[in-house]
Coordinates of N, CA and C in Angstrom, one line a residue:
M21 N -17.3 -0.7 17.0 CA -18.8 -0.9 17.0 C -19.1 -1.3 18.4
P22 N -20.1 -0.6 19.1 CA -20.5 -1.0 20.4 C -21.0 -2.4 20.5
E23 N -20.7 -3.0 21.7 CA -21.0 -4.5 21.9 C -22.5 -4.8 21.6
E24 N -23.4 -3.9 22.2 CA -24.8 -4.2 22.0 C -25.2 -4.2 20.5
T25 N -24.5 -3.3 19.7 CA -24.8 -3.2 18.3 C -24.4 -4.5 17.6
K26 N -23.2 -5.0 18.0 CA -22.7 -6.3 17.4 C -23.7 -7.4 17.7
D27 N -24.2 -7.5 18.9 CA -25.1 -8.5 19.3 C -26.4 -8.4 18.5
E28 N -26.8 -7.2 18.2 CA -28.0 -7.0 17.4 C -27.8 -7.4 16.0
L29 N -26.6 -7.3 15.4 CA -26.3 -7.6 14.0 C -26.2 -9.0 13.8
F30 N -25.6 -9.8 14.7 CA -25.2 -11.1 14.4 C -26.0 -12.1 15.2
E31 N -26.4 -13.2 14.5 CA -27.1 -14.3 15.1 C -26.4 -15.5 14.7
E32 N -26.0 -16.3 15.7 CA -25.3 -17.6 15.4 C -26.3 -18.7 15.5
N33 N -26.2 -19.6 14.5 CA -27.0 -20.8 14.5 C -26.1 -22.0 14.3
D34 N -26.7 -23.1 14.1 CA -25.9 -24.3 14.0 C -24.9 -24.4 12.8
S35 N -25.4 -23.8 11.6 CA -24.6 -24.0 10.4 C -24.0 -22.8 9.8
S36 N -24.4 -21.6 10.3 CA -23.9 -20.4 9.7 C -24.0 -19.2 10.6
L37 N -23.4 -18.1 10.1 CA -23.5 -16.8 10.8 C -24.5 -16.0 10.0
V38 N -25.5 -15.4 10.7 CA -26.5 -14.6 10.0 C -26.5 -13.2 10.6
F39 N -26.5 -12.2 9.7 CA -26.5 -10.8 10.3 C -27.4 -9.9 9.4
D40 N -27.8 -8.8 10.0 CA -28.8 -7.9 9.4 C -28.0 -6.8 8.6
M41 N -27.9 -7.0 7.3 CA -27.1 -6.0 6.4 C -27.8 -4.6 6.4
D42 N -29.0 -4.5 6.7 CA -29.7 -3.2 6.7 C -29.1 -2.4 7.9
A43 N -28.6 -3.0 8.9 CA -28.0 -2.3 10.1 C -26.5 -2.0 9.9
V44 N -25.9 -2.4 8.8 CA -24.5 -2.2 8.6 C -24.3 -1.0 7.7
E45 N -23.5 0.0 8.1 CA -23.2 1.1 7.3 C -22.1 0.7 6.3
E46 N -22.3 1.2 5.0 CA -21.4 0.9 4.0 C -20.1 1.7 4.2
S47 N -18.9 1.0 3.9 CA -17.6 1.7 4.1 C -17.4 2.6 3.0
S48 N -16.8 3.8 3.3 CA -16.4 4.7 2.3 C -15.1 5.4 2.7
W49 N -14.3 5.8 1.8 CA -13.0 6.5 2.0 C -13.0 7.8 1.3
E50 N -12.6 8.8 2.1 CA -12.4 10.1 1.5 C -11.0 10.0 0.8
I51 N -11.0 10.4 -0.5 CA -9.7 10.3 -1.2 C -8.8 11.5 -0.8
L52 N -7.5 11.3 -0.8 CA -6.6 12.3 -0.5 C -6.4 13.2 -1.7
P53 N -6.2 14.5 -1.4 CA -5.9 15.4 -2.6 C -4.6 15.0 -3.3
K54 N -4.6 15.3 -4.6 CA -3.4 15.1 -5.4 C -2.2 15.8 -4.7
G55 N -1.1 15.0 -4.6 CA 0.1 15.6 -4.0 C 1.2 14.6 -3.6
T56 N 2.1 15.0 -2.8 CA 3.2 14.1 -2.4 C 3.1 14.0 -0.9
Y57 N 3.1 12.8 -0.3 CA 2.9 12.6 1.1 C 4.1 11.8 1.7
D58 N 4.5 12.2 2.9 CA 5.5 11.4 3.6 C 4.8 10.2 4.2
C59 N 5.4 9.0 3.9 CA 4.8 7.7 4.3 C 5.8 6.8 4.8
I60 N 5.4 5.7 5.4 CA 6.2 4.6 5.8 C 5.7 3.4 5.1
I61 N 6.5 2.5 4.7 CA 6.1 1.2 4.2 C 5.7 0.3 5.3
E62 N 4.4 0.0 5.4 CA 3.9 -0.9 6.5 C 4.0 -2.4 6.1
D63 N 3.9 -2.7 4.8 CA 3.9 -4.1 4.4 C 4.3 -4.1 2.9
A64 N 4.9 -5.2 2.6 CA 5.2 -5.5 1.2 C 5.2 -7.0 1.0
K65 N 4.3 -7.5 0.2 CA 4.1 -8.9 -0.1 C 4.5 -9.2 -1.5
F66 N 5.2 -10.3 -1.7 CA 5.5 -10.8 -3.1 C 4.3 -11.5 -3.6
A67 N 4.0 -11.2 -4.9 CA 2.8 -11.8 -5.5 C 3.0 -11.9 -7.0
M68 N 2.2 -12.6 -7.7 CA 2.1 -12.6 -9.2 C 0.9 -11.7 -9.6
S69 N 1.2 -10.8 -10.6 CA 0.1 -10.0 -11.1 C -1.0 -10.8 -11.6
K70 N -2.3 -10.4 -11.3 CA -3.4 -11.1 -11.9 C -3.6 -10.8 -13.3
S71 N -3.2 -9.6 -13.8 CA -3.4 -9.3 -15.2 C -2.3 -9.8 -16.1
S72 N -1.0 -9.8 -15.6 CA 0.1 -10.2 -16.5 C 0.8 -11.4 -16.0
N73 N 0.5 -11.9 -14.8 CA 1.2 -13.1 -14.2 C 2.7 -12.8 -14.1
K74 N 3.1 -11.5 -13.9 CA 4.5 -11.2 -13.7 C 4.7 -10.9 -12.2
P75 N 5.9 -11.1 -11.7 CA 6.2 -10.9 -10.3 C 6.1 -9.4 -9.9
M76 N 5.7 -9.2 -8.6 CA 5.5 -7.8 -8.1 C 5.5 -7.8 -6.6
W77 N 5.6 -6.7 -6.0 CA 5.3 -6.5 -4.6 C 4.0 -5.7 -4.5
N78 N 3.1 -6.2 -3.6 CA 1.9 -5.4 -3.2 C 2.4 -4.6 -2.0
V79 N 2.4 -3.3 -2.0 CA 2.9 -2.5 -1.0 C 1.8 -1.7 -0.3
T80 N 1.8 -1.7 1.0 CA 0.9 -0.9 1.8 C 1.7 0.2 2.5
L81 N 1.3 1.5 2.2 CA 2.0 2.7 2.8 C 1.0 3.3 3.8
A82 N 1.6 4.0 4.8 CA 0.8 4.7 5.7 C 1.3 6.2 5.8
V83 N 0.5 7.1 5.6 CA 0.8 8.5 5.7 C 1.3 8.8 7.1
V84 N 2.4 9.5 7.3 CA 3.0 9.6 8.7 C 2.6 10.9 9.4
D85 N 2.2 11.9 8.7 CA 1.9 13.2 9.4 C 0.9 14.0 8.7
G86 N 0.5 15.1 9.3 CA -0.5 16.0 8.7 C -1.9 15.5 8.9
E87 N -2.8 16.2 8.2 CA -4.2 15.9 8.3 C -4.6 14.5 7.9
Y88 N -3.8 13.8 7.1 CA -4.1 12.5 6.6 C -3.2 11.4 7.3
A89 N -2.6 11.7 8.5 CA -1.8 10.7 9.2 C -2.6 9.4 9.4
N90 N -1.9 8.3 9.2 CA -2.4 7.0 9.4 C -3.3 6.5 8.2
R91 N -3.5 7.3 7.3 CA -4.3 6.9 6.1 C -3.4 5.9 5.3
K92 N -4.1 4.9 4.7 CA -3.3 3.9 4.0 C -3.4 4.2 2.5
L93 N -2.3 3.9 1.8 CA -2.2 3.9 0.3 C -1.7 2.6 -0.1
F94 N -2.2 2.1 -1.2 CA -1.8 0.8 -1.8 C -1.2 1.0 -3.1
T95 N -0.1 0.3 -3.4 CA 0.5 0.4 -4.7 C 1.2 -1.0 -5.0
Y96 N 1.8 -1.1 -6.1 CA 2.6 -2.3 -6.4 C 3.9 -1.8 -7.1
I97 N 4.9 -2.6 -6.9 CA 6.1 -2.4 -7.6 C 6.3 -3.7 -8.5
S98 N 6.4 -3.5 -9.8 CA 6.4 -4.6 -10.7 C 7.8 -5.0 -11.1
F99 N 8.0 -6.3 -11.3 CA 9.3 -6.8 -11.8 C 9.1 -7.4 -13.2
S100 N 8.2 -6.9 -13.9 CA 8.1 -7.3 -15.3 C 9.2 -6.7 -16.1
E101 N 9.6 -7.3 -17.2 CA 10.7 -6.8 -18.0 C 10.5 -5.3 -18.3
K102 N 9.3 -5.0 -18.7 CA 9.0 -3.6 -19.1 C 9.1 -2.6 -18.0
A103 N 8.8 -3.0 -16.8 CA 8.7 -2.1 -15.6 C 10.1 -2.0 -14.9
L104 N 11.0 -2.9 -15.1 CA 12.3 -3.0 -14.4 C 13.1 -1.7 -14.3
P105 N 13.1 -0.9 -15.4 CA 13.9 0.4 -15.3 C 13.3 1.3 -14.3
M106 N 11.9 1.5 -14.2 CA 11.3 2.3 -13.3 C 11.4 1.7 -11.9
T107 N 11.3 0.4 -11.8 CA 11.5 -0.2 -10.5 C 12.8 0.0 -9.9
K108 N 13.9 -0.1 -10.7 CA 15.2 0.1 -10.3 C 15.4 1.6 -9.8
K109 N 14.8 2.5 -10.6 CA 14.9 3.9 -10.2 C 14.3 4.2 -8.9
Q110 N 13.1 3.6 -8.6 CA 12.4 3.8 -7.3 C 13.2 3.2 -6.2
L111 N 13.7 2.0 -6.4 CA 14.5 1.3 -5.4 C 15.8 2.0 -5.1
N112 N 16.4 2.6 -6.1 CA 17.6 3.4 -5.8 C 17.3 4.6 -5.0
R113 N 16.1 5.2 -5.1 CA 15.7 6.3 -4.3 C 15.4 5.9 -2.8
I114 N 14.7 4.8 -2.7 CA 14.1 4.5 -1.3 C 14.9 3.4 -0.5
A115 N 15.6 2.5 -1.3 CA 16.3 1.4 -0.6 C 17.5 1.0 -1.4
P116 N 18.4 1.8 -1.6 CA 19.6 1.5 -2.5 C 20.4 0.3 -1.9
D117 N 20.4 0.1 -0.6 CA 21.1 -1.0 0.0 C 20.5 -2.4 -0.4
L118 N 19.3 -2.4 -0.9 CA 18.7 -3.7 -1.2 C 19.0 -4.1 -2.7
I119 N 19.6 -3.2 -3.5 CA 19.9 -3.6 -4.8 C 21.3 -4.2 -4.9
S120 N 21.3 -5.4 -5.5 CA 22.5 -6.1 -5.7 C 22.5 -6.8 -7.0
K121 N 23.6 -7.4 -7.4 CA 23.6 -8.1 -8.7 C 22.6 -9.3 -8.7
T122 N 22.5 -10.0 -7.5 CA 21.6 -11.1 -7.4 C 20.4 -10.7 -6.5
F123 N 19.5 -9.9 -7.1 CA 18.4 -9.3 -6.5 C 17.2 -10.4 -6.4
D124 N 16.7 -10.7 -5.2 CA 15.7 -11.6 -5.1 C 14.4 -11.0 -4.4
P125 N 13.5 -10.5 -5.2 CA 12.3 -9.7 -4.6 C 11.5 -10.6 -3.7
K126 N 11.4 -11.9 -3.9 CA 10.6 -12.7 -3.0 C 11.2 -12.8 -1.6
K127 N 12.5 -13.0 -1.6 CA 13.3 -13.1 -0.4 C 13.2 -11.8 0.4
I128 N 13.4 -10.6 -0.3 CA 13.3 -9.3 0.3 C 11.9 -9.1 1.0
A129 N 10.9 -9.5 0.3 CA 9.5 -9.3 0.8 C 9.3 -10.2 2.0
D130 N 9.7 -11.5 1.8 CA 9.5 -12.5 2.9 C 10.3 -12.1 4.2
E131 N 11.5 -11.5 4.0 CA 12.3 -11.0 5.2 C 11.8 -9.7 5.8
G132 N 10.8 -9.1 5.1 CA 10.3 -7.8 5.7 C 11.3 -6.6 5.5
S133 N 12.2 -6.7 4.6 CA 13.3 -5.7 4.4 C 12.8 -4.4 4.1
L134 N 11.6 -4.3 3.5 CA 11.0 -3.0 3.1 C 10.2 -2.3 4.2
V135 N 9.8 -3.1 5.1 CA 8.9 -2.6 6.2 C 9.7 -1.6 7.1
G136 N 9.0 -0.4 7.3 CA 9.6 0.6 8.1 C 10.4 1.7 7.3
I137 N 10.6 1.4 6.0 CA 11.3 2.4 5.2 C 10.4 3.6 5.0
Q138 N 11.0 4.8 5.2 CA 10.2 6.0 4.9 C 10.4 6.4 3.4
V139 N 9.3 6.9 2.9 CA 9.3 7.3 1.5 C 8.4 8.5 1.3
R140 N 8.4 9.1 0.2 CA 7.4 10.1 -0.2 C 6.6 9.5 -1.4
A141 N 5.3 9.5 -1.2 CA 4.5 8.9 -2.3 C 3.8 10.0 -3.0
K142 N 4.0 10.0 -4.3 CA 3.3 10.9 -5.2 C 2.0 10.3 -5.7
I143 N 0.9 11.0 -5.4 CA -0.4 10.4 -5.7 C -1.2 11.3 -6.6
I144 N -2.1 10.7 -7.4 CA -3.0 11.4 -8.2 C -4.4 10.9 -7.9
I145 N -5.4 11.5 -8.5 CA -6.8 11.0 -8.4 C -7.2 10.6 -9.8
E146 N -7.7 9.3 -9.9 CA -8.2 8.9 -11.2 C -9.4 8.0 -11.0
P147 N -10.2 8.0 -12.1 CA -11.5 7.2 -12.0 C -11.1 5.7 -12.0
Y148 N -11.9 4.9 -11.2 CA -11.7 3.5 -11.1 C -13.1 2.9 -10.8
E149 N -13.6 2.1 -11.7 CA -14.9 1.4 -11.5 C -16.0 2.4 -11.1
G150 N -16.0 3.6 -11.8 CA -17.0 4.6 -11.6 C -16.8 5.5 -10.4
E151 N -15.7 5.4 -9.7 CA -15.5 6.3 -8.5 C -14.0 6.8 -8.7
N152 N -13.8 8.0 -8.1 CA -12.5 8.5 -8.0 C -11.7 7.8 -6.9
K153 N -10.5 7.5 -7.2 CA -9.6 6.7 -6.3 C -8.2 7.4 -6.3
N154 N -7.4 7.2 -5.3 CA -6.0 7.6 -5.3 C -5.2 6.6 -6.0
K155 N -4.2 7.0 -6.7 CA -3.2 6.1 -7.3 C -1.8 6.6 -7.0
V156 N -1.0 5.8 -6.5 CA 0.4 6.1 -6.3 C 1.1 6.0 -7.6
T157 N 1.7 7.2 -8.1 CA 2.4 7.2 -9.4 C 3.9 7.1 -9.2
D158 N 4.4 7.4 -8.0 CA 5.9 7.3 -7.9 C 6.2 7.2 -6.4
L159 N 7.4 6.6 -6.1 CA 7.9 6.6 -4.8 C 9.2 7.3 -4.8
L160 N 9.4 8.3 -3.9 CA 10.6 9.1 -3.8 C 11.3 9.0 -2.5
A161 N 12.5 9.4 -2.5 CA 13.3 9.4 -1.2 C 12.6 10.3 -0.2
P162 N 12.7 10.0 1.1 CA 12.1 10.8 2.1 C 12.7 12.2 2.1
T163 N 11.9 13.1 2.7 CA 12.4 14.5 2.8 C 13.6 14.5 3.8
N164 N 14.4 15.6 3.8 CA 15.5 15.6 4.6 C 15.1 15.4 6.1
G165 N 15.9 14.5 6.7 CA 15.6 14.1 8.1 C 14.5 13.1 8.1
G166 N 14.2 12.5 7.0 CA 13.1 11.5 6.9 C 13.3 10.2 7.6
G167 N 14.6 9.9 7.9 CA 14.8 8.7 8.7 C 15.5 7.5 8.1
N168 N 15.7 7.5 6.8 CA 16.5 6.4 6.2 C 17.9 6.8 6.3
D169 N 18.6 6.2 7.3 CA 20.0 6.6 7.7 C 20.9 6.6 6.5
F170 N 20.8 5.6 5.6 CA 21.7 5.6 4.5 C 21.5 6.7 3.5
L171 N 20.4 7.4 3.5 CA 20.2 8.6 2.7 C 20.6 9.8 3.3
N172 N 20.8 9.8 4.6 CA 21.2 11.0 5.4 C 22.7 11.1 5.7
D173 N 23.5 10.1 5.2 CA 24.9 10.1 5.5 C 25.6 11.2 4.9

């Protein structure tokens, strides 16, 4: 946003910040077409699900190439009892070296062990709160030459 526009939008006074919402353009995202995209994990945070209160990772992916390079995708990996078989399957594909008998998802997230891992994200389009949104339905191993050394040995 140009500096003069920022100055026109914001007024500072003693107790609050006031700005002209009529001058602010509403954010919108073009959804990605259904498909499978080469991505990198940019972030993974350990959290408790708001709906089930079960542990999970909130994962931020970035598309790495093509027309949608640098676009963000958001997903979660659940550690609920019901989801564990699918979670294990995904982790075996994308980060098998992280799976051990004493698996600690909070420690893995806190250490940033997932950040930088290349994956392929399978996405669909589905309605959410009256709008079409992208949904990551699966995480797959990267394509050949994708960069996870342990998968290319």
